[in-house]
Amino acid sequence: MGGVPVKAATWSGSGDGEPRWFVGTLAIVRVSGQAVDGRFALIEFLLPHHASPPRHTHPQDESYVVLAGRLTVVAGDERFVVETGGVAVVPIGVVHTFRVDSDTARVLVLSTPAGLERMILDGSVPATAATLPPADAPRPTPDELSKVFAAHGQVNCGPPLGPSD
């Protein structure tokens, strides 16, 4: 933030954005922070069954809009389910994770301020199709991923949610 103020509208049509394969998911940056002077970023995810990141924090609020599917979210001491049409907000600094309970989930993630999209870009590869990545899609090594997380202020604090957690 603090660059040249953006004075023009921006939009993203269906299918627009930069599709990336990010640790077993499809992430599409629909609105980059650069387009809105860093105020926010909007990323659309397609997530597979049981996908769950490690418990973590980062220097952004993270809001979820579930377009299709079902997530179990753990944020601080709270645990709740967000289904199609539901919304959840996790404030900056709150340890959180989620798990996909449906076959897949399509989720819009709002990063406020921007930043999560840069971490995704740094830890992913271009997707050759707007699908979940194939099993042989390139992925960063654990060491490479740790460096990406550290560079963007994500601190991993515990394990992901397992299927029966």
mmCIF file with all atom_site columns, C-alpha atoms in Angstrom:
data_model
loop_
_atom_site.group_PDB
_atom_site.id
_atom_site.type_symbol
_atom_site.label_atom_id
_atom_site.label_alt_id
_atom_site.label_comp_id
_atom_site.label_asym_id
_atom_site.label_entity_id
_atom_site.label_seq_id
_atom_site.pdbx_PDB_ins_code
_atom_site.Cartn_x
_atom_site.Cartn_y
_atom_site.Cartn_z
_atom_site.occupancy
_atom_site.B_iso_or_equiv
_atom_site.pdbx_formal_charge
_atom_site.auth_seq_id
_atom_site.auth_comp_id
_atom_site.auth_asym_id
_atom_site.auth_atom_id
_atom_site.pdbx_PDB_model_num
ATOM 1   C CA . MET A 1 1   ? 0.000   0.000   0.000   1.00 0.00 ? 1   MET A CA 1
ATOM 2   C CA . GLY A 1 2   ? 1.045   3.546   -0.431  1.00 0.00 ? 2   GLY A CA 1
ATOM 3   C CA . GLY A 1 3   ? 1.878   3.289   -4.123  1.00 0.00 ? 3   GLY A CA 1
ATOM 4   C CA . VAL A 1 4   ? 0.159   5.237   -6.841  1.00 0.00 ? 4   VAL A CA 1
ATOM 5   C CA . PRO A 1 5   ? -3.540  5.329   -5.899  1.00 0.00 ? 5   PRO A CA 1
ATOM 6   C CA . VAL A 1 6   ? -5.690  3.206   -8.176  1.00 0.00 ? 6   VAL A CA 1
ATOM 7   C CA . LYS A 1 7   ? -8.368  5.320   -9.815  1.00 0.00 ? 7   LYS A CA 1
ATOM 8   C CA . ALA A 1 8   ? -9.891  2.793   -12.197 1.00 0.00 ? 8   ALA A CA 1
ATOM 9   C CA . ALA A 1 9   ? -12.301 -0.080  -11.727 1.00 0.00 ? 9   ALA A CA 1
ATOM 10  C CA . THR A 1 10  ? -11.038 -3.612  -12.080 1.00 0.00 ? 10  THR A CA 1
ATOM 11  C CA . TRP A 1 11  ? -12.990 -6.787  -12.746 1.00 0.00 ? 11  TRP A CA 1
ATOM 12  C CA . SER A 1 12  ? -12.570 -10.471 -13.302 1.00 0.00 ? 12  SER A CA 1
ATOM 13  C CA . GLY A 1 13  ? -14.983 -12.418 -15.472 1.00 0.00 ? 13  GLY A CA 1
ATOM 14  C CA . SER A 1 14  ? -15.804 -16.084 -15.101 1.00 0.00 ? 14  SER A CA 1
ATOM 15  C CA . GLY A 1 15  ? -12.682 -18.011 -15.998 1.00 0.00 ? 15  GLY A CA 1
ATOM 16  C CA . ASP A 1 16  ? -10.421 -14.957 -15.721 1.00 0.00 ? 16  ASP A CA 1
ATOM 17  C CA . GLY A 1 17  ? -7.401  -14.861 -13.467 1.00 0.00 ? 17  GLY A CA 1
ATOM 18  C CA . GLU A 1 18  ? -4.068  -16.570 -13.138 1.00 0.00 ? 18  GLU A CA 1
ATOM 19  C CA . PRO A 1 19  ? -4.564  -20.320 -12.492 1.00 0.00 ? 19  PRO A CA 1
ATOM 20  C CA . ARG A 1 20  ? -1.840  -21.915 -10.367 1.00 0.00 ? 20  ARG A CA 1
ATOM 21  C CA . TRP A 1 21  ? -1.324  -25.343 -8.849  1.00 0.00 ? 21  TRP A CA 1
ATOM 22  C CA . PHE A 1 22  ? -0.522  -24.729 -5.204  1.00 0.00 ? 22  PHE A CA 1
ATOM 23  C CA . VAL A 1 23  ? 0.256   -27.724 -2.960  1.00 0.00 ? 23  VAL A CA 1
ATOM 24  C CA . GLY A 1 24  ? -2.449  -29.995 -4.362  1.00 0.00 ? 24  GLY A CA 1
ATOM 25  C CA . THR A 1 25  ? -5.036  -27.293 -5.071  1.00 0.00 ? 25  THR A CA 1
ATOM 26  C CA . LEU A 1 26  ? -6.042  -25.021 -7.920  1.00 0.00 ? 26  LEU A CA 1
ATOM 27  C CA . ALA A 1 27  ? -5.660  -21.354 -6.974  1.00 0.00 ? 27  ALA A CA 1
ATOM 28  C CA . ILE A 1 28  ? -6.810  -18.598 -9.320  1.00 0.00 ? 28  ILE A CA 1
ATOM 29  C CA . VAL A 1 29  ? -5.803  -15.053 -8.453  1.00 0.00 ? 29  VAL A CA 1
ATOM 30  C CA . ARG A 1 30  ? -8.970  -13.191 -9.464  1.00 0.00 ? 30  ARG A CA 1
ATOM 31  C CA . VAL A 1 31  ? -7.931  -9.732  -8.194  1.00 0.00 ? 31  VAL A CA 1
ATOM 32  C CA . SER A 1 32  ? -4.302  -9.127  -7.288  1.00 0.00 ? 32  SER A CA 1
ATOM 33  C CA . GLY A 1 33  ? -3.221  -6.721  -4.594  1.00 0.00 ? 33  GLY A CA 1
ATOM 34  C CA . GLN A 1 34  ? -1.301  -4.826  -7.244  1.00 0.00 ? 34  GLN A CA 1
ATOM 35  C CA . ALA A 1 35  ? -4.604  -3.991  -8.981  1.00 0.00 ? 35  ALA A CA 1
ATOM 36  C CA . VAL A 1 36  ? -5.983  -2.280  -5.843  1.00 0.00 ? 36  VAL A CA 1
ATOM 37  C CA . ASP A 1 37  ? -2.933  -0.673  -4.233  1.00 0.00 ? 37  ASP A CA 1
ATOM 38  C CA . GLY A 1 38  ? -2.468  -3.612  -1.850  1.00 0.00 ? 38  GLY A CA 1
ATOM 39  C CA . ARG A 1 39  ? -5.761  -3.136  -0.010  1.00 0.00 ? 39  ARG A CA 1
ATOM 40  C CA . PHE A 1 40  ? -6.885  -6.716  -0.641  1.00 0.00 ? 40  PHE A CA 1
ATOM 41  C CA . ALA A 1 41  ? -6.528  -9.708  -2.941  1.00 0.00 ? 41  ALA A CA 1
ATOM 42  C CA . LEU A 1 42  ? -9.192  -12.172 -4.044  1.00 0.00 ? 42  LEU A CA 1
ATOM 43  C CA . ILE A 1 43  ? -8.240  -15.766 -4.778  1.00 0.00 ? 43  ILE A CA 1
ATOM 44  C CA . GLU A 1 44  ? -10.543 -18.571 -5.926  1.00 0.00 ? 44  GLU A CA 1
ATOM 45  C CA . PHE A 1 45  ? -9.603  -22.080 -4.809  1.00 0.00 ? 45  PHE A CA 1
ATOM 46  C CA . LEU A 1 46  ? -10.664 -25.517 -5.921  1.00 0.00 ? 46  LEU A CA 1
ATOM 47  C CA . LEU A 1 47  ? -9.775  -27.809 -3.028  1.00 0.00 ? 47  LEU A CA 1
ATOM 48  C CA . PRO A 1 48  ? -9.814  -31.622 -2.888  1.00 0.00 ? 48  PRO A CA 1
ATOM 49  C CA . HIS A 1 49  ? -11.521 -33.788 -0.273  1.00 0.00 ? 49  HIS A CA 1
ATOM 50  C CA . HIS A 1 50  ? -9.764  -33.615 3.119   1.00 0.00 ? 50  HIS A CA 1
ATOM 51  C CA . ALA A 1 51  ? -7.413  -30.795 2.045   1.00 0.00 ? 51  ALA A CA 1
ATOM 52  C CA . SER A 1 52  ? -6.185  -29.045 5.186   1.00 0.00 ? 52  SER A CA 1
ATOM 53  C CA . PRO A 1 53  ? -3.264  -26.671 5.649   1.00 0.00 ? 53  PRO A CA 1
ATOM 54  C CA . PRO A 1 54  ? -1.195  -26.768 8.838   1.00 0.00 ? 54  PRO A CA 1
ATOM 55  C CA . ARG A 1 55  ? -2.533  -24.598 11.650  1.00 0.00 ? 55  ARG A CA 1
ATOM 56  C CA . HIS A 1 56  ? -1.007  -21.204 10.939  1.00 0.00 ? 56  HIS A CA 1
ATOM 57  C CA . THR A 1 57  ? -1.122  -17.431 11.232  1.00 0.00 ? 57  THR A CA 1
ATOM 58  C CA . HIS A 1 58  ? -0.260  -14.714 8.741   1.00 0.00 ? 58  HIS A CA 1
ATOM 59  C CA . PRO A 1 59  ? -0.338  -10.910 8.553   1.00 0.00 ? 59  PRO A CA 1
ATOM 60  C CA . GLN A 1 60  ? -3.711  -10.735 6.779   1.00 0.00 ? 60  GLN A CA 1
ATOM 61  C CA . ASP A 1 61  ? -7.341  -11.200 7.700   1.00 0.00 ? 61  ASP A CA 1
ATOM 62  C CA . GLU A 1 62  ? -8.560  -14.222 5.746   1.00 0.00 ? 62  GLU A CA 1
ATOM 63  C CA . SER A 1 63  ? -12.207 -14.367 4.725   1.00 0.00 ? 63  SER A CA 1
ATOM 64  C CA . TYR A 1 64  ? -13.806 -17.409 3.120   1.00 0.00 ? 64  TYR A CA 1
ATOM 65  C CA . VAL A 1 65  ? -16.869 -17.415 0.876   1.00 0.00 ? 65  VAL A CA 1
ATOM 66  C CA . VAL A 1 66  ? -17.831 -21.025 0.170   1.00 0.00 ? 66  VAL A CA 1
ATOM 67  C CA . LEU A 1 67  ? -19.179 -21.160 -3.386  1.00 0.00 ? 67  LEU A CA 1
ATOM 68  C CA . ALA A 1 68  ? -19.649 -24.943 -3.324  1.00 0.00 ? 68  ALA A CA 1
ATOM 69  C CA . GLY A 1 69  ? -18.832 -27.603 -0.743  1.00 0.00 ? 69  GLY A CA 1
ATOM 70  C CA . ARG A 1 70  ? -18.333 -27.859 2.982   1.00 0.00 ? 70  ARG A CA 1
ATOM 71  C CA . LEU A 1 71  ? -15.431 -26.808 5.226   1.00 0.00 ? 71  LEU A CA 1
ATOM 72  C CA . THR A 1 72  ? -14.733 -27.441 8.881   1.00 0.00 ? 72  THR A CA 1
ATOM 73  C CA . VAL A 1 73  ? -12.859 -24.384 10.173  1.00 0.00 ? 73  VAL A CA 1
ATOM 74  C CA . VAL A 1 74  ? -10.839 -24.172 13.383  1.00 0.00 ? 74  VAL A CA 1
ATOM 75  C CA . ALA A 1 75  ? -9.858  -20.623 14.366  1.00 0.00 ? 75  ALA A CA 1
ATOM 76  C CA . GLY A 1 76  ? -8.487  -19.968 17.835  1.00 0.00 ? 76  GLY A CA 1
ATOM 77  C CA . ASP A 1 77  ? -10.837 -21.795 20.228  1.00 0.00 ? 77  ASP A CA 1
ATOM 78  C CA . GLU A 1 78  ? -13.708 -21.838 17.724  1.00 0.00 ? 78  GLU A CA 1
ATOM 79  C CA . ARG A 1 79  ? -14.680 -24.771 15.515  1.00 0.00 ? 79  ARG A CA 1
ATOM 80  C CA . PHE A 1 80  ? -17.482 -24.422 12.973  1.00 0.00 ? 80  PHE A CA 1
ATOM 81  C CA . VAL A 1 81  ? -18.783 -25.650 9.634   1.00 0.00 ? 81  VAL A CA 1
ATOM 82  C CA . VAL A 1 82  ? -19.166 -23.390 6.595   1.00 0.00 ? 82  VAL A CA 1
ATOM 83  C CA . GLU A 1 83  ? -21.231 -24.747 3.703   1.00 0.00 ? 83  GLU A CA 1
ATOM 84  C CA . THR A 1 84  ? -22.231 -23.494 0.259   1.00 0.00 ? 84  THR A CA 1
ATOM 85  C CA . GLY A 1 85  ? -23.218 -19.836 0.559   1.00 0.00 ? 85  GLY A CA 1
ATOM 86  C CA . GLY A 1 86  ? -21.583 -19.463 3.975   1.00 0.00 ? 86  GLY A CA 1
ATOM 87  C CA . VAL A 1 87  ? -18.907 -16.978 4.977   1.00 0.00 ? 87  VAL A CA 1
ATOM 88  C CA . ALA A 1 88  ? -16.206 -17.015 7.663   1.00 0.00 ? 88  ALA A CA 1
ATOM 89  C CA . VAL A 1 89  ? -13.642 -14.405 8.699   1.00 0.00 ? 89  VAL A CA 1
ATOM 90  C CA . VAL A 1 90  ? -10.394 -15.167 10.536  1.00 0.00 ? 90  VAL A CA 1
ATOM 91  C CA . PRO A 1 91  ? -8.652  -12.026 11.875  1.00 0.00 ? 91  PRO A CA 1
ATOM 92  C CA . ILE A 1 92  ? -4.931  -11.351 11.521  1.00 0.00 ? 92  ILE A CA 1
ATOM 93  C CA . GLY A 1 93  ? -2.869  -13.363 13.978  1.00 0.00 ? 93  GLY A CA 1
ATOM 94  C CA . VAL A 1 94  ? -5.517  -15.970 14.906  1.00 0.00 ? 94  VAL A CA 1
ATOM 95  C CA . VAL A 1 95  ? -4.193  -19.521 14.559  1.00 0.00 ? 95  VAL A CA 1
ATOM 96  C CA . HIS A 1 96  ? -6.429  -21.327 12.092  1.00 0.00 ? 96  HIS A CA 1
ATOM 97  C CA . THR A 1 97  ? -6.914  -24.148 9.620   1.00 0.00 ? 97  THR A CA 1
ATOM 98  C CA . PHE A 1 98  ? -9.744  -25.799 7.733   1.00 0.00 ? 98  PHE A CA 1
ATOM 99  C CA . ARG A 1 99  ? -10.596 -29.179 6.256   1.00 0.00 ? 99  ARG A CA 1
ATOM 100 C CA . VAL A 1 100 ? -12.627 -29.913 3.136   1.00 0.00 ? 100 VAL A CA 1
ATOM 101 C CA . ASP A 1 101 ? -15.405 -32.319 4.117   1.00 0.00 ? 101 ASP A CA 1
ATOM 102 C CA . SER A 1 102 ? -17.101 -32.499 0.699   1.00 0.00 ? 102 SER A CA 1
ATOM 103 C CA . ASP A 1 103 ? -15.670 -34.241 -2.387  1.00 0.00 ? 103 ASP A CA 1
ATOM 104 C CA . THR A 1 104 ? -14.273 -30.863 -3.441  1.00 0.00 ? 104 THR A CA 1
ATOM 105 C CA . ALA A 1 105 ? -14.853 -27.269 -2.385  1.00 0.00 ? 105 ALA A CA 1
ATOM 106 C CA . ARG A 1 106 ? -14.763 -24.055 -4.384  1.00 0.00 ? 106 ARG A CA 1
ATOM 107 C CA . VAL A 1 107 ? -13.912 -21.141 -2.083  1.00 0.00 ? 107 VAL A CA 1
ATOM 108 C CA . LEU A 1 108 ? -13.223 -17.445 -2.614  1.00 0.00 ? 108 LEU A CA 1
ATOM 109 C CA . VAL A 1 109 ? -10.558 -16.231 -0.199  1.00 0.00 ? 109 VAL A CA 1
ATOM 110 C CA . LEU A 1 110 ? -10.273 -12.520 0.540   1.00 0.00 ? 110 LEU A CA 1
ATOM 111 C CA . SER A 1 111 ? -6.841  -11.487 1.833   1.00 0.00 ? 111 SER A CA 1
ATOM 112 C CA . THR A 1 112 ? -6.981  -8.138  3.668   1.00 0.00 ? 112 THR A CA 1
ATOM 113 C CA . PRO A 1 113 ? -4.549  -6.517  3.104   1.00 0.00 ? 113 PRO A CA 1
ATOM 114 C CA . ALA A 1 114 ? -3.151  -8.247  0.025   1.00 0.00 ? 114 ALA A CA 1
ATOM 115 C CA . GLY A 1 115 ? -0.308  -10.703 0.459   1.00 0.00 ? 115 GLY A CA 1
ATOM 116 C CA . LEU A 1 116 ? -1.681  -14.228 0.399   1.00 0.00 ? 116 LEU A CA 1
ATOM 117 C CA . GLU A 1 117 ? -1.749  -14.139 -3.397  1.00 0.00 ? 117 GLU A CA 1
ATOM 118 C CA . ARG A 1 118 ? 1.990   -13.351 -3.521  1.00 0.00 ? 118 ARG A CA 1
ATOM 119 C CA . MET A 1 119 ? 2.722   -16.318 -1.258  1.00 0.00 ? 119 MET A CA 1
ATOM 120 C CA . ILE A 1 120 ? 0.631   -18.541 -3.536  1.00 0.00 ? 120 ILE A CA 1
ATOM 121 C CA . LEU A 1 121 ? 2.386   -17.261 -6.640  1.00 0.00 ? 121 LEU A CA 1
ATOM 122 C CA . ASP A 1 122 ? 5.795   -17.889 -5.060  1.00 0.00 ? 122 ASP A CA 1
ATOM 123 C CA . GLY A 1 123 ? 4.879   -21.437 -3.947  1.00 0.00 ? 123 GLY A CA 1
ATOM 124 C CA . SER A 1 124 ? 3.072   -22.666 -7.040  1.00 0.00 ? 124 SER A CA 1
ATOM 125 C CA . VAL A 1 125 ? 3.418   -23.487 -10.708 1.00 0.00 ? 125 VAL A CA 1
ATOM 126 C CA . PRO A 1 126 ? 1.215   -22.348 -13.608 1.00 0.00 ? 126 PRO A CA 1
ATOM 127 C CA . ALA A 1 127 ? -1.777  -24.663 -14.050 1.00 0.00 ? 127 ALA A CA 1
ATOM 128 C CA . THR A 1 128 ? -2.154  -26.130 -17.515 1.00 0.00 ? 128 THR A CA 1
ATOM 129 C CA . ALA A 1 129 ? -5.892  -26.676 -16.886 1.00 0.00 ? 129 ALA A CA 1
ATOM 130 C CA . ALA A 1 130 ? -8.449  -25.194 -14.494 1.00 0.00 ? 130 ALA A CA 1
ATOM 131 C CA . THR A 1 131 ? -8.616  -28.460 -12.563 1.00 0.00 ? 131 THR A CA 1
ATOM 132 C CA . LEU A 1 132 ? -7.036  -29.956 -9.498  1.00 0.00 ? 132 LEU A CA 1
ATOM 133 C CA . PRO A 1 133 ? -3.412  -30.760 -10.288 1.00 0.00 ? 133 PRO A CA 1
ATOM 134 C CA . PRO A 1 134 ? -2.460  -34.235 -11.462 1.00 0.00 ? 134 PRO A CA 1
ATOM 135 C CA . ALA A 1 135 ? -0.519  -36.372 -9.006  1.00 0.00 ? 135 ALA A CA 1
ATOM 136 C CA . ASP A 1 136 ? 2.726   -35.714 -10.877 1.00 0.00 ? 136 ASP A CA 1
ATOM 137 C CA . ALA A 1 137 ? 2.377   -31.900 -10.910 1.00 0.00 ? 137 ALA A CA 1
ATOM 138 C CA . PRO A 1 138 ? 5.515   -30.194 -9.580  1.00 0.00 ? 138 PRO A CA 1
ATOM 139 C CA . ARG A 1 139 ? 5.380   -29.158 -5.922  1.00 0.00 ? 139 ARG A CA 1
ATOM 140 C CA . PRO A 1 140 ? 7.851   -27.288 -3.766  1.00 0.00 ? 140 PRO A CA 1
ATOM 141 C CA . THR A 1 141 ? 9.898   -29.369 -1.369  1.00 0.00 ? 141 THR A CA 1
ATOM 142 C CA . PRO A 1 142 ? 9.048   -28.950 2.335   1.00 0.00 ? 142 PRO A CA 1
ATOM 143 C CA . ASP A 1 143 ? 12.180  -26.795 2.707   1.00 0.00 ? 143 ASP A CA 1
ATOM 144 C CA . GLU A 1 144 ? 11.217  -24.609 -0.265  1.00 0.00 ? 144 GLU A CA 1
ATOM 145 C CA . LEU A 1 145 ? 7.673   -24.245 1.062   1.00 0.00 ? 145 LEU A CA 1
ATOM 146 C CA . SER A 1 146 ? 8.962   -23.281 4.524   1.00 0.00 ? 146 SER A CA 1
ATOM 147 C CA . LYS A 1 147 ? 11.054  -20.540 2.912   1.00 0.00 ? 147 LYS A CA 1
ATOM 148 C CA . VAL A 1 148 ? 8.031   -19.265 0.940   1.00 0.00 ? 148 VAL A CA 1
ATOM 149 C CA . PHE A 1 149 ? 5.900   -19.181 4.097   1.00 0.00 ? 149 PHE A CA 1
ATOM 150 C CA . ALA A 1 150 ? 8.610   -17.373 6.070   1.00 0.00 ? 150 ALA A CA 1
ATOM 151 C CA . ALA A 1 151 ? 9.132   -14.810 3.299   1.00 0.00 ? 151 ALA A CA 1
ATOM 152 C CA . HIS A 1 152 ? 5.426   -13.905 3.468   1.00 0.00 ? 152 HIS A CA 1
ATOM 153 C CA . GLY A 1 153 ? 4.947   -13.932 7.233   1.00 0.00 ? 153 GLY A CA 1
ATOM 154 C CA . GLN A 1 154 ? 3.082   -17.219 7.567   1.00 0.00 ? 154 GLN A CA 1
ATOM 155 C CA . VAL A 1 155 ? 3.936   -19.037 10.785  1.00 0.00 ? 155 VAL A CA 1
ATOM 156 C CA . ASN A 1 156 ? 2.929   -22.683 10.993  1.00 0.00 ? 156 ASN A CA 1
ATOM 157 C CA . CYS A 1 157 ? 1.750   -23.543 14.491  1.00 0.00 ? 157 CYS A CA 1
ATOM 158 C CA . GLY A 1 158 ? 0.529   -27.124 14.340  1.00 0.00 ? 158 GLY A CA 1
ATOM 159 C CA . PRO A 1 159 ? -0.714  -29.973 12.205  1.00 0.00 ? 159 PRO A CA 1
ATOM 160 C CA . PRO A 1 160 ? -3.558  -29.870 9.697   1.00 0.00 ? 160 PRO A CA 1
ATOM 161 C CA . LEU A 1 161 ? -6.934  -31.373 10.546  1.00 0.00 ? 161 LEU A CA 1
ATOM 162 C CA . GLY A 1 162 ? -7.006  -35.077 9.781   1.00 0.00 ? 162 GLY A CA 1
ATOM 163 C CA . PRO A 1 163 ? -10.056 -36.801 8.303   1.00 0.00 ? 163 PRO A CA 1
ATOM 164 C CA . SER A 1 164 ? -11.369 -37.783 11.747  1.00 0.00 ? 164 SER A CA 1
ATOM 165 C CA . ASP A 1 165 ? -10.324 -34.656 13.700  1.00 0.00 ? 165 ASP A CA 1
#
